[in-house]
PDB file of C-alpha atoms in Angstrom:
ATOM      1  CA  UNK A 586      55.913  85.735  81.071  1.00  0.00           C
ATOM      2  CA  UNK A 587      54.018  89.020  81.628  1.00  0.00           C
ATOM      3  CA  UNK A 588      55.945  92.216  82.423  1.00  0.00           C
ATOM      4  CA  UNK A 589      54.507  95.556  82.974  1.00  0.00           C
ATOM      5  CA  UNK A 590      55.096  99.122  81.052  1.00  0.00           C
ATOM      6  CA  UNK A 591      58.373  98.150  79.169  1.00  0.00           C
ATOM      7  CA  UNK A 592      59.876  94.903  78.443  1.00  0.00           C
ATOM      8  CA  UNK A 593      62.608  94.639  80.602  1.00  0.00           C
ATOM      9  CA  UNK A 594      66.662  93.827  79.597  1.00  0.00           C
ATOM     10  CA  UNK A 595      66.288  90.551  81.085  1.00  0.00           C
ATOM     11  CA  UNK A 596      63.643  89.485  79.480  1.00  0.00           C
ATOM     12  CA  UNK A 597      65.600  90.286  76.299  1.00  0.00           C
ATOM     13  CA  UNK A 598      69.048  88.621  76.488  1.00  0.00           C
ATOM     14  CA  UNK A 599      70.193  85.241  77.323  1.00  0.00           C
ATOM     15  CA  UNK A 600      69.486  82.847  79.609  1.00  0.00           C
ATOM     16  CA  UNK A 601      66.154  85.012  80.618  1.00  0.00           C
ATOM     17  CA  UNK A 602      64.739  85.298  77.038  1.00  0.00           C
ATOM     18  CA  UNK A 603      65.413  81.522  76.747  1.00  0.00           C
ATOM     19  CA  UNK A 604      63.516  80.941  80.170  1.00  0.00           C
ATOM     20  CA  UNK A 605      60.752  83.524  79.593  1.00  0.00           C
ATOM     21  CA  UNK A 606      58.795  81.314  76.753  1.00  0.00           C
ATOM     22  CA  UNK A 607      55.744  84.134  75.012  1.00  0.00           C
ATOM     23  CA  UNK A 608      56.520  87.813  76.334  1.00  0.00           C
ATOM     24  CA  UNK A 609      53.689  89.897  76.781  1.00  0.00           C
ATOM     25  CA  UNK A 610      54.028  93.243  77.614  1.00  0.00           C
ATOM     26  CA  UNK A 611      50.878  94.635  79.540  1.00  0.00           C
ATOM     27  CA  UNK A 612      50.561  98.923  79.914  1.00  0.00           C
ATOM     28  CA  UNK A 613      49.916 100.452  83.403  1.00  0.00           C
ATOM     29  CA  UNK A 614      49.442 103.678  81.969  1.00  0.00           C
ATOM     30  CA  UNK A 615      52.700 105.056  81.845  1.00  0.00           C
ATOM     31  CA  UNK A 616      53.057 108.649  80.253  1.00  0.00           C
ATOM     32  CA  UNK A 617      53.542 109.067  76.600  1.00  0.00           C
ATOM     33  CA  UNK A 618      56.799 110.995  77.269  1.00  0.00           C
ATOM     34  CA  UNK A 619      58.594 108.295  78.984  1.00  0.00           C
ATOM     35  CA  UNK A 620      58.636 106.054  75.505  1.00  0.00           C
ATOM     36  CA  UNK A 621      60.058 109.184  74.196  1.00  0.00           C
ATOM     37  CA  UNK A 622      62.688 110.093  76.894  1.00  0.00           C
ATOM     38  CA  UNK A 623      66.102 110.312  75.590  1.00  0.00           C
ATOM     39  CA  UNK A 624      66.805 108.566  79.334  1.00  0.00           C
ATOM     40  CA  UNK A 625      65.863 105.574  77.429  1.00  0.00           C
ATOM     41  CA  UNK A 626      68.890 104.331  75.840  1.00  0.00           C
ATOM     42  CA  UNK A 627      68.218 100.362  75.543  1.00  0.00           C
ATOM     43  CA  UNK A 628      65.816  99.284  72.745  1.00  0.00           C
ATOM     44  CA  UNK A 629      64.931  96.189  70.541  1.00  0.00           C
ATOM     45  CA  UNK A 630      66.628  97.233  67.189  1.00  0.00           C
ATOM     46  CA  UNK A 631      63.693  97.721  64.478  1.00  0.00           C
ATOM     47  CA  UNK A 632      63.303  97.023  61.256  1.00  0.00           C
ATOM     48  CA  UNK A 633      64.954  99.813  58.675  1.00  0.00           C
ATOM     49  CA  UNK A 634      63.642  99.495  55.233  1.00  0.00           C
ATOM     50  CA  UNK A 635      66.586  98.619  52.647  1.00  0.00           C
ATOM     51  CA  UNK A 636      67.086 101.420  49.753  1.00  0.00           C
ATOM     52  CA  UNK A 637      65.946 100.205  46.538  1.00  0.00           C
ATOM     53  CA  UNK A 638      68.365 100.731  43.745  1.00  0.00           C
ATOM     54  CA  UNK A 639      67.724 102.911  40.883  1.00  0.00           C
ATOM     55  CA  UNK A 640      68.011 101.728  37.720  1.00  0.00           C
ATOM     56  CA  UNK A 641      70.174 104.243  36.189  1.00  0.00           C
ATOM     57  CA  UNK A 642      73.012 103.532  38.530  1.00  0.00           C
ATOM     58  CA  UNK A 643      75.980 102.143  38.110  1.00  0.00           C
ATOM     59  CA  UNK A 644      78.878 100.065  40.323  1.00  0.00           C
ATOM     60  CA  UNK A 645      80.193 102.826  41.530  1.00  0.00           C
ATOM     61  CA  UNK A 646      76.580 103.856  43.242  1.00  0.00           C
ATOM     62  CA  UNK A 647      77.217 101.234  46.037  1.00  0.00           C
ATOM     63  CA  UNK A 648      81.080 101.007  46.438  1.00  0.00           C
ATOM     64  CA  UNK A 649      83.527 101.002  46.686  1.00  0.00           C
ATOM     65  CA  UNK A 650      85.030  99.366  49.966  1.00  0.00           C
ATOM     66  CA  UNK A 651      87.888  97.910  50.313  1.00  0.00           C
ATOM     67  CA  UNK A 652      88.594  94.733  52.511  1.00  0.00           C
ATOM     68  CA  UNK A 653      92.091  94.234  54.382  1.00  0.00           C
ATOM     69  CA  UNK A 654      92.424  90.544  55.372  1.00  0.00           C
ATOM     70  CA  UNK A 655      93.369  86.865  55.045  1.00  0.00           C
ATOM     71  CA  UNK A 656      96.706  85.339  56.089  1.00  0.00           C
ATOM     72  CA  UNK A 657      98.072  81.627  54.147  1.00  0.00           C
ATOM     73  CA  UNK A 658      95.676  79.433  56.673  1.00  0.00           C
ATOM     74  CA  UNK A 659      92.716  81.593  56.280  1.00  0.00           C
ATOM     75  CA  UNK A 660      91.037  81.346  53.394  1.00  0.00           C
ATOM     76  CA  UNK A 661      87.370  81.619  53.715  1.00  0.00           C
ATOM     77  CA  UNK A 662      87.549  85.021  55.988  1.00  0.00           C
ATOM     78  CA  UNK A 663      88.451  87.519  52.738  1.00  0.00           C
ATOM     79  CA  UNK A 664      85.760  85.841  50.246  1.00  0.00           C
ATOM     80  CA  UNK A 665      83.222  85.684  53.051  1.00  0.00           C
ATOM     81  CA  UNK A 666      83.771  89.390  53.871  1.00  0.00           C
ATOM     82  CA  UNK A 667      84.174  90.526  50.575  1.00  0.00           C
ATOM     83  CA  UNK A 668      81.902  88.326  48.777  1.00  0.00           C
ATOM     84  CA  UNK A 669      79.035  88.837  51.685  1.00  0.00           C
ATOM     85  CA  UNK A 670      79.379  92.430  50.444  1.00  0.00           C
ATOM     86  CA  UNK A 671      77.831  91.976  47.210  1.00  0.00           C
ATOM     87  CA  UNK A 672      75.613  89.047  47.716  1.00  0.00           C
ATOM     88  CA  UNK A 673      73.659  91.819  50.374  1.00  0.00           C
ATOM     89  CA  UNK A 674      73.566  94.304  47.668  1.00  0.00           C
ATOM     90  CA  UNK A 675      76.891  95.873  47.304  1.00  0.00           C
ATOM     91  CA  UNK A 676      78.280  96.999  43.856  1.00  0.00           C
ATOM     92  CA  UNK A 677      81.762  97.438  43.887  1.00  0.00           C
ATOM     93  CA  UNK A 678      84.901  95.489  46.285  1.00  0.00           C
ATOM     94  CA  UNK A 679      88.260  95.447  46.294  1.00  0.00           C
ATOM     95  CA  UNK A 680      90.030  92.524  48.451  1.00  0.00           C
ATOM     96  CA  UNK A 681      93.856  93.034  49.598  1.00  0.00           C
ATOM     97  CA  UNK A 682      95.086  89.567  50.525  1.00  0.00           C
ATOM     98  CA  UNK A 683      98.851  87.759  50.518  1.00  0.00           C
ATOM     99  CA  UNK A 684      99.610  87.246  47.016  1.00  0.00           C
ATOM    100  CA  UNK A 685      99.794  83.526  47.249  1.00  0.00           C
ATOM    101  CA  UNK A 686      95.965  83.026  48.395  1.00  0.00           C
ATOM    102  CA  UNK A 687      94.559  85.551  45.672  1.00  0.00           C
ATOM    103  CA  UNK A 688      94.067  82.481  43.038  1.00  0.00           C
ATOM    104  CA  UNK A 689      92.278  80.398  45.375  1.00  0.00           C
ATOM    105  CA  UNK A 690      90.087  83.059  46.960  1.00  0.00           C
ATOM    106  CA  UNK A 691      89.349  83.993  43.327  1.00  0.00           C
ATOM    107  CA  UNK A 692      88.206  80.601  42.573  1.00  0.00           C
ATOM    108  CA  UNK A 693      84.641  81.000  44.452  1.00  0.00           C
ATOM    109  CA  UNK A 694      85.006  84.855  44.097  1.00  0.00           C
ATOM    110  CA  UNK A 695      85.780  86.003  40.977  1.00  0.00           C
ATOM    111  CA  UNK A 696      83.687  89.546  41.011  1.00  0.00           C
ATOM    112  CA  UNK A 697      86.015  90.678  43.652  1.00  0.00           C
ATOM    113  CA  UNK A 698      88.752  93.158  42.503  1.00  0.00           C
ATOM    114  CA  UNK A 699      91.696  91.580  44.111  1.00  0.00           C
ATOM    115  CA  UNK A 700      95.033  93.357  45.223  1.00  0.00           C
ATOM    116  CA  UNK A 701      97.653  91.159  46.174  1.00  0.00           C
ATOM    117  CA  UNK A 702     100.235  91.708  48.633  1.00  0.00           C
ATOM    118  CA  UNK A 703     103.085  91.583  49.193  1.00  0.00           C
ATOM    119  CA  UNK A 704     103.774  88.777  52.180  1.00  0.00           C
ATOM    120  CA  UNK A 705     105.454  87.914  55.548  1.00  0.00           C
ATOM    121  CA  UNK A 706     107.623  84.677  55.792  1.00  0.00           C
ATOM    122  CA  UNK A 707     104.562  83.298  57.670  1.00  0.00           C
ATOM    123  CA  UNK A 708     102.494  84.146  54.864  1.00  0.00           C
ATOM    124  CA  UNK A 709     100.266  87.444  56.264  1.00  0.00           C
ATOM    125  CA  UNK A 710     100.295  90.644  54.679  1.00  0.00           C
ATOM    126  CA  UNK A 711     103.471  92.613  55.134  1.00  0.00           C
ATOM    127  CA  UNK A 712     103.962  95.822  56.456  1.00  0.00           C
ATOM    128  CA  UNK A 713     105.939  97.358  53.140  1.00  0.00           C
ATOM    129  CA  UNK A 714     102.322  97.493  51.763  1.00  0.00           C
ATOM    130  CA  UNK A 715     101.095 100.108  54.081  1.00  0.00           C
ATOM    131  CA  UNK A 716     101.662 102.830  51.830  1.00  0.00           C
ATOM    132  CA  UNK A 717      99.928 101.032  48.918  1.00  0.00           C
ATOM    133  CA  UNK A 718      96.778 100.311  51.390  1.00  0.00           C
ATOM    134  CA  UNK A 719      96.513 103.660  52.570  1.00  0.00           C
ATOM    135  CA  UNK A 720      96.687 105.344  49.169  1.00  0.00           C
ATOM    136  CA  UNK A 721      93.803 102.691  48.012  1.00  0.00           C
ATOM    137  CA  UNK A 722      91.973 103.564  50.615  1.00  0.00           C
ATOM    138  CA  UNK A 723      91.141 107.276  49.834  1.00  0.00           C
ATOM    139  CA  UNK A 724      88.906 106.222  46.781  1.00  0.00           C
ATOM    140  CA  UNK A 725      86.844 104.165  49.057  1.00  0.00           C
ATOM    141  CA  UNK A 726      83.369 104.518  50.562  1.00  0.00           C
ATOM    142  CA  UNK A 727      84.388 102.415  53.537  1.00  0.00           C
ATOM    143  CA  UNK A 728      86.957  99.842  55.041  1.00  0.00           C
ATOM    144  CA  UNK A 729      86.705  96.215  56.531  1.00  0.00           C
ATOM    145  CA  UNK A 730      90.043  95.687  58.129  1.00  0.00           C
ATOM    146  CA  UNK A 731      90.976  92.564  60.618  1.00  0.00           C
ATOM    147  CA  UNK A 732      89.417  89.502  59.143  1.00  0.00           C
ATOM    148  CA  UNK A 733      91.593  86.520  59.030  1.00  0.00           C
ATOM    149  CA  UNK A 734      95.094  88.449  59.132  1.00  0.00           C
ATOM    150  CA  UNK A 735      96.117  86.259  61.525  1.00  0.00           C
ATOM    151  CA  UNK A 736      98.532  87.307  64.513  1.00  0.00           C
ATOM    152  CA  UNK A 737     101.970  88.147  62.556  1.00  0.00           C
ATOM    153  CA  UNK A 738     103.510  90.607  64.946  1.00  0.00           C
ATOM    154  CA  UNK A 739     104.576  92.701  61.479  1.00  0.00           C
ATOM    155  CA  UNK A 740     101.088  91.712  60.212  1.00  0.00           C
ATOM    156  CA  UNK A 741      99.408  93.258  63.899  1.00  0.00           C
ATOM    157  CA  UNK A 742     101.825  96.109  63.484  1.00  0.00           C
ATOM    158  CA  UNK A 743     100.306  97.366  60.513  1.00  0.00           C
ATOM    159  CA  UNK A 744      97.309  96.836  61.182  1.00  0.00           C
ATOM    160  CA  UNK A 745      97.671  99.328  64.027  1.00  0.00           C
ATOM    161  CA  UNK A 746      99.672 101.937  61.742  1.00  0.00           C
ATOM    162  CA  UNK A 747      96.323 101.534  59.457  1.00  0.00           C
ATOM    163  CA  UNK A 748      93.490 101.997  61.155  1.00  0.00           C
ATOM    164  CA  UNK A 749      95.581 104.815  63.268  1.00  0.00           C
ATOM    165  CA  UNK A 750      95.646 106.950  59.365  1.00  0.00           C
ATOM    166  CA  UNK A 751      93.014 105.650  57.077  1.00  0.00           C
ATOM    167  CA  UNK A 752      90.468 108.471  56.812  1.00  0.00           C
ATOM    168  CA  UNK A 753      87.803 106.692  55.620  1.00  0.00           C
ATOM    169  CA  UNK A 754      84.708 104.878  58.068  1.00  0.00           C
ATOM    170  CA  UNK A 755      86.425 102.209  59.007  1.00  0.00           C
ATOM    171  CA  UNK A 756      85.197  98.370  60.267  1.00  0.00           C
ATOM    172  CA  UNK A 757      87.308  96.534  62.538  1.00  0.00           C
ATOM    173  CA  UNK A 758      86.803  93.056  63.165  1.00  0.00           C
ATOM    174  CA  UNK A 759      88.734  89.601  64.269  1.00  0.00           C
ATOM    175  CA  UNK A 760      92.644  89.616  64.564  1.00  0.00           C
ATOM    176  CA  UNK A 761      92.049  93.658  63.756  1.00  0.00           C
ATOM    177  CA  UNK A 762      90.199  93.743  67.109  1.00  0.00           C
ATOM    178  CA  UNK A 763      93.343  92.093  68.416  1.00  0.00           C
ATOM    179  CA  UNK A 764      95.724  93.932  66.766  1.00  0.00           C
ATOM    180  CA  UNK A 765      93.860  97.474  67.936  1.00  0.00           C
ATOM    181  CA  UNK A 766      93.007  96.367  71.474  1.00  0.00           C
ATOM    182  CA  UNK A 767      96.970  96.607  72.165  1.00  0.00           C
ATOM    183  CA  UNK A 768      97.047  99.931  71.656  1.00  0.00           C
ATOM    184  CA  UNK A 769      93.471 100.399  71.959  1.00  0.00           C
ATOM    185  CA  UNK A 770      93.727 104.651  72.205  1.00  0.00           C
ATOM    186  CA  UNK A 771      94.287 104.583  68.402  1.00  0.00           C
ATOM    187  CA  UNK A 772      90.861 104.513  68.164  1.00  0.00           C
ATOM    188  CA  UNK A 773      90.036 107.136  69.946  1.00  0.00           C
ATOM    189  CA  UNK A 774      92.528 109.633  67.992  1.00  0.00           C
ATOM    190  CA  UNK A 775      90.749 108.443  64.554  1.00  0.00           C
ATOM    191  CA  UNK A 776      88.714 111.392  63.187  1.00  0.00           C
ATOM    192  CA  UNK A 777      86.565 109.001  61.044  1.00  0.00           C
ATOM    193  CA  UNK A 778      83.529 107.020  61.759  1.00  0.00           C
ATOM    194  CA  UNK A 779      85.206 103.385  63.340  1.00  0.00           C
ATOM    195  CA  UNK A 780      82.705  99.763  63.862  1.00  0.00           C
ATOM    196  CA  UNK A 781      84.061  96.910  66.037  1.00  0.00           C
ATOM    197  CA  UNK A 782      82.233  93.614  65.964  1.00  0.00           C
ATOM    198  CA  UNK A 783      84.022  91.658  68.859  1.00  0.00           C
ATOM    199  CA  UNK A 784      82.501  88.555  70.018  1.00  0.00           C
ATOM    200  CA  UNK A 785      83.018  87.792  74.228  1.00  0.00           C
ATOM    201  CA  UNK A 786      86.875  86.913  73.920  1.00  0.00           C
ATOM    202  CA  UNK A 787      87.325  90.062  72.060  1.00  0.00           C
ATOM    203  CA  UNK A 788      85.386  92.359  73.564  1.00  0.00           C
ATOM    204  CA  UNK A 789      87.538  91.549  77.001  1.00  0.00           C
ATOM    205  CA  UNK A 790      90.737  92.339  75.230  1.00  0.00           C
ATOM    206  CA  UNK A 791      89.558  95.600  74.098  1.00  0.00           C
ATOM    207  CA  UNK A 792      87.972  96.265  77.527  1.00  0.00           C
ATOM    208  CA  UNK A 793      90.483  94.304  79.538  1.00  0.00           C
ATOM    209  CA  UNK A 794      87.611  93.208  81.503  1.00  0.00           C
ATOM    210  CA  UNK A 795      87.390  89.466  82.387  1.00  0.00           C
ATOM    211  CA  UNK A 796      84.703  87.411  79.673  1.00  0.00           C
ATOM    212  CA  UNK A 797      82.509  85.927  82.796  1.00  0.00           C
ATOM    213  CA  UNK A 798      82.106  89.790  84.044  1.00  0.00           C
ATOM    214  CA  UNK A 799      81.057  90.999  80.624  1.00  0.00           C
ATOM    215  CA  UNK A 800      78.734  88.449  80.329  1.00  0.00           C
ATOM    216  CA  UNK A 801      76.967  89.838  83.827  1.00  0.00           C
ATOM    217  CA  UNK A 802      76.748  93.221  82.671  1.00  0.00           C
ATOM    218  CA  UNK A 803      77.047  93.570  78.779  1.00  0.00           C
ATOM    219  CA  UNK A 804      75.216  96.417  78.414  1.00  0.00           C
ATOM    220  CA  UNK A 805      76.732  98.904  81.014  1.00  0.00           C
ATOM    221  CA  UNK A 806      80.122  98.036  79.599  1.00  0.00           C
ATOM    222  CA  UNK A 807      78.972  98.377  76.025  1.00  0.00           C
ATOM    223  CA  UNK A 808      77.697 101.841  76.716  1.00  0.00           C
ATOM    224  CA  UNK A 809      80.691 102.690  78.342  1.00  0.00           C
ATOM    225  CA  UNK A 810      83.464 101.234  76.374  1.00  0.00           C
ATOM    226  CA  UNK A 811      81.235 102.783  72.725  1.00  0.00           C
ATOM    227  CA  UNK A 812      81.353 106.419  74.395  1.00  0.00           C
ATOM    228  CA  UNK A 813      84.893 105.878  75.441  1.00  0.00           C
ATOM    229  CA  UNK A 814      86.557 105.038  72.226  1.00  0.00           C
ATOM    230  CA  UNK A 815      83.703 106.881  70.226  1.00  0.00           C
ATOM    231  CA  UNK A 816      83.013 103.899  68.096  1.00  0.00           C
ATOM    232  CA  UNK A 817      79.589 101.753  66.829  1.00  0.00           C
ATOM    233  CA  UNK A 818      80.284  98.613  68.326  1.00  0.00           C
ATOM    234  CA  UNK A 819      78.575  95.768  67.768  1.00  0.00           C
ATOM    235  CA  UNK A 820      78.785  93.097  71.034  1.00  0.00           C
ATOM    236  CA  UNK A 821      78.332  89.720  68.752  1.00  0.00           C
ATOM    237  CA  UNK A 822      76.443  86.943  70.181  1.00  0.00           C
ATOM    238  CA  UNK A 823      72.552  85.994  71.009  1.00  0.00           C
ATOM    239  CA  UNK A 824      71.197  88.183  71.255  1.00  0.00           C
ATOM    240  CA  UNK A 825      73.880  90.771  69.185  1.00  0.00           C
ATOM    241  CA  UNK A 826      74.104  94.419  71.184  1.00  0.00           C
ATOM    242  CA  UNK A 827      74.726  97.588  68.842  1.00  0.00           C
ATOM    243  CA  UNK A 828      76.014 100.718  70.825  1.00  0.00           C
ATOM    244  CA  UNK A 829      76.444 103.912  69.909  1.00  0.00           C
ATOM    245  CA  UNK A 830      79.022 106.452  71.303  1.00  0.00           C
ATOM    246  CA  UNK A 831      75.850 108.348  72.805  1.00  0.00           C
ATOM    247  CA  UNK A 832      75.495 105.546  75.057  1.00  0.00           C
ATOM    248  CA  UNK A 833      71.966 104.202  72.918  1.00  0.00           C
ATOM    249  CA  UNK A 834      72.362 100.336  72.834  1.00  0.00           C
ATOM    250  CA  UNK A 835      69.527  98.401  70.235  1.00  0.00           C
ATOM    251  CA  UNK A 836      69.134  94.291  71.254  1.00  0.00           C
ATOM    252  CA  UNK A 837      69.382  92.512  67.913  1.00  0.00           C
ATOM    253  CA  UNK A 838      66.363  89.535  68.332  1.00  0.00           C
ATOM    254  CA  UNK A 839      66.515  88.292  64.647  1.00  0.00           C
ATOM    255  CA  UNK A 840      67.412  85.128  64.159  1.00  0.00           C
ATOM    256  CA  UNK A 841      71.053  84.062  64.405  1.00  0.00           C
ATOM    257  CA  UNK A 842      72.403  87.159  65.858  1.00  0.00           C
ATOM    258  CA  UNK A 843      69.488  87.205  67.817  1.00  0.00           C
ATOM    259  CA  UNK A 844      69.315  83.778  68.982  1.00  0.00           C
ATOM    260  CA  UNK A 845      69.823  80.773  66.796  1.00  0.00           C
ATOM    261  CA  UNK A 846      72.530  78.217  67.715  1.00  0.00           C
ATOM    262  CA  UNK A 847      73.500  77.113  63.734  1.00  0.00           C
ATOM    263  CA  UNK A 848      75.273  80.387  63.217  1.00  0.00           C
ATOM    264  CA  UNK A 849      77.914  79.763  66.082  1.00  0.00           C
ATOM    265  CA  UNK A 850      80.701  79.053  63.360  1.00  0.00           C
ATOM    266  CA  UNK A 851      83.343  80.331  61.674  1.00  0.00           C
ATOM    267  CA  UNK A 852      82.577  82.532  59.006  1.00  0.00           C
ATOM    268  CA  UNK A 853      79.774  84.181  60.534  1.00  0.00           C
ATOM    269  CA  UNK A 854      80.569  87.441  61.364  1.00  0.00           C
ATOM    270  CA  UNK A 855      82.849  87.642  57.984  1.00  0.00           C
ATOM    271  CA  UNK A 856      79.707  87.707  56.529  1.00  0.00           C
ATOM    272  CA  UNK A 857      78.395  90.189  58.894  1.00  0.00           C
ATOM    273  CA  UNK A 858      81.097  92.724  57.498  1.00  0.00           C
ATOM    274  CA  UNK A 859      80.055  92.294  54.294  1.00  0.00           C
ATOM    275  CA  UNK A 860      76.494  92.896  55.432  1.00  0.00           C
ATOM    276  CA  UNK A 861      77.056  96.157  57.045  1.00  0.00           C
ATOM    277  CA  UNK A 862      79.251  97.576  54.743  1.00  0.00           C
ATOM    278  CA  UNK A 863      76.703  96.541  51.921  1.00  0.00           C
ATOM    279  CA  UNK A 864      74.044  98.471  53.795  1.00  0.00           C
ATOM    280  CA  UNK A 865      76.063 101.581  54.028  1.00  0.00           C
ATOM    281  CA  UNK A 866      77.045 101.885  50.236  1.00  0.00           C
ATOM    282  CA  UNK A 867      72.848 101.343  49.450  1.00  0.00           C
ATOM    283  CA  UNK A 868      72.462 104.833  50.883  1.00  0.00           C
ATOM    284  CA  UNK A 869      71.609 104.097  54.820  1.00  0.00           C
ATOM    285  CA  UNK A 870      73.196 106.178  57.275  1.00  0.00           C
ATOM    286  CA  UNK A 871      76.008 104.567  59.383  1.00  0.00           C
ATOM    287  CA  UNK A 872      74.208 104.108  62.023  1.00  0.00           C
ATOM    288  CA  UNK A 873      71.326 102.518  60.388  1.00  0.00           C
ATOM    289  CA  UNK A 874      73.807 100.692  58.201  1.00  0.00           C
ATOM    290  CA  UNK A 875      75.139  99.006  61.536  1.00  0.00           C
ATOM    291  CA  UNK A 876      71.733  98.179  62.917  1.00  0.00           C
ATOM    292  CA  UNK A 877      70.262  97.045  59.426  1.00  0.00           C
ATOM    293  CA  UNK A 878      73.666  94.687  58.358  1.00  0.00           C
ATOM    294  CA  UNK A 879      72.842  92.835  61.921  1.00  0.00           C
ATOM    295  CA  UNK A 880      68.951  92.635  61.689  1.00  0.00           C
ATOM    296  CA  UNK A 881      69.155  91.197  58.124  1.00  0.00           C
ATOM    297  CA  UNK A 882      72.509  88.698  59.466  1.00  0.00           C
ATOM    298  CA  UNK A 883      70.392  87.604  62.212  1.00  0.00           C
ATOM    299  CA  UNK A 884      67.376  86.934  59.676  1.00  0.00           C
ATOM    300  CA  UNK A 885      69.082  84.958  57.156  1.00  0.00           C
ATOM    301  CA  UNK A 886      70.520  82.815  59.509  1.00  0.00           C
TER     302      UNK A 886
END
């Protein structure tokens, strides 16, 4: 497929890129200004080199964070978000999970700092903890809240009391997502830095927007649902959108994130916390963080 000047959005995402077969891009000699016009807000995310660690640094150099999440019949969400965290280069995490799961997760996780909780009778974390959480929180460089805390109204009610007072940049993701998107101006009152990484099905409860009309036009509500709450949000799926509150949205074209079928399945974007949140405490801004944790899940997938 030849297109002319720029490649186009449609040539980027799904089912186009999977129709196009070899892109090539040919020049008609547009001005050098337009590449640089900030009226240019779509782009294929590139490449940001990883910080190297020092060798005079310590634990404490890439962490802390702190990951909210698991419920009794989700196991694998925690470790994969906390665990993903150090595997990409992360020094230092603390998991809060239900009490009774903290000896299993431990089993295939045992650098992880764990601090049980206190439960529901359904097994999810319990609101009494909230004051525990929140106090936690302050020594941390960031927080992954949502994965696996399943949909415990108590469970969903602190998870909206949460990310509504914890002052610290703050990732959202799975049954947070739902939690949030029921009182979805919380968000938009937080004075900290917030991430969401819905997939389809969440992105149309935050957005109350049907899935099949998201799907038409997934960048023009990404732009305008990033700006609106004044969040990094990262639309999951291939190819993964990143958009920034400024309206900028980067196509992800790296490998599962950015295209490759084996990565459809649960766990994934657990790992894609961990990934982010990594890239943050190894020095890179929060935006780069976002873009880099995505480029480098897309890659190893």
């Amino acid at each position: 497929t030849i297109t002319f000047g720029l490649p186009k959005v449609g040539n980027l995402l799904y089912p186009g890129y999977g129709r196009g077969g070899k892109l090539y891009v040919s020049h008609i000699s547009f001005p050098p200004s337009l590449y640089d016009s900030d009226s240019l807000k779509v782009e294929i995310a590139p490449p940001v080199p990883v910080p190297e660690r020092a060798p005079d640094t310590t634990k404490m150099d890439y962490g802390p964070i702190l990951v909210i999440a698991g419920a009794a019949n989700y196991f694998w969400a925690p470790h994969a978000s906390a665990y993903s965290f150090l595997k990409a280069g992360g020094g230092y995490a603390f998991l809060a999970c239900p009490k009774s799961l903290a000896p299993s997760v431990a089993q295939s996780g045992k650098e992880v700092v764990f601090q049980p909780q206190k439960e529901t009778s359904s097994g999810s974390i319990a609101l009494e903890n909230k004051d525990e959480l929140l106090e936690l929180s302050t020594s941390m460089k960031m927080v992954v809240l949502g994965p696996g805390l399943s949909l415990n109204e108590e469970t969903r009610n602190l998870t909206r009391e949460l990310a509504r007072e914890i002052e610290k940049p703050l990732l959202i993701d799975g049954d947070g997502i739902t939690a949030v998107s029921q009182e979805i101006e919380i968000l938009k009152e937080r004075k900290a830095a917030t991430i969401l990484t819905p997939h389809l099905g969440e992105m149309a409860r935050i957005t109350r927007i049907e899935r099949e009309e998201i799907e038409k036009n997934r960048v023009d509500v990404l732009q305008e649902t990033a700006k609106k709450l004044n969040a990094i949000i990262v639309l999951k799926g291939a190819h993964s959108l990143i958009g920034y509150p400024d309206q900028r949205v980067f196509i992800n074209v790296t490998g599962a994130t950015g295209g490759k079928a084996g990565m459809a399945t649960a766990g994934s974007g657990d790992v894609l916390n961990g990934t982010i949140a990594a890239m943050f405490c190894l020095g890179l801004s929060l935006e780069e963080a976002v873009r880099t944790g995505v480029f480098i899940h897309g890659l190893s997938g």
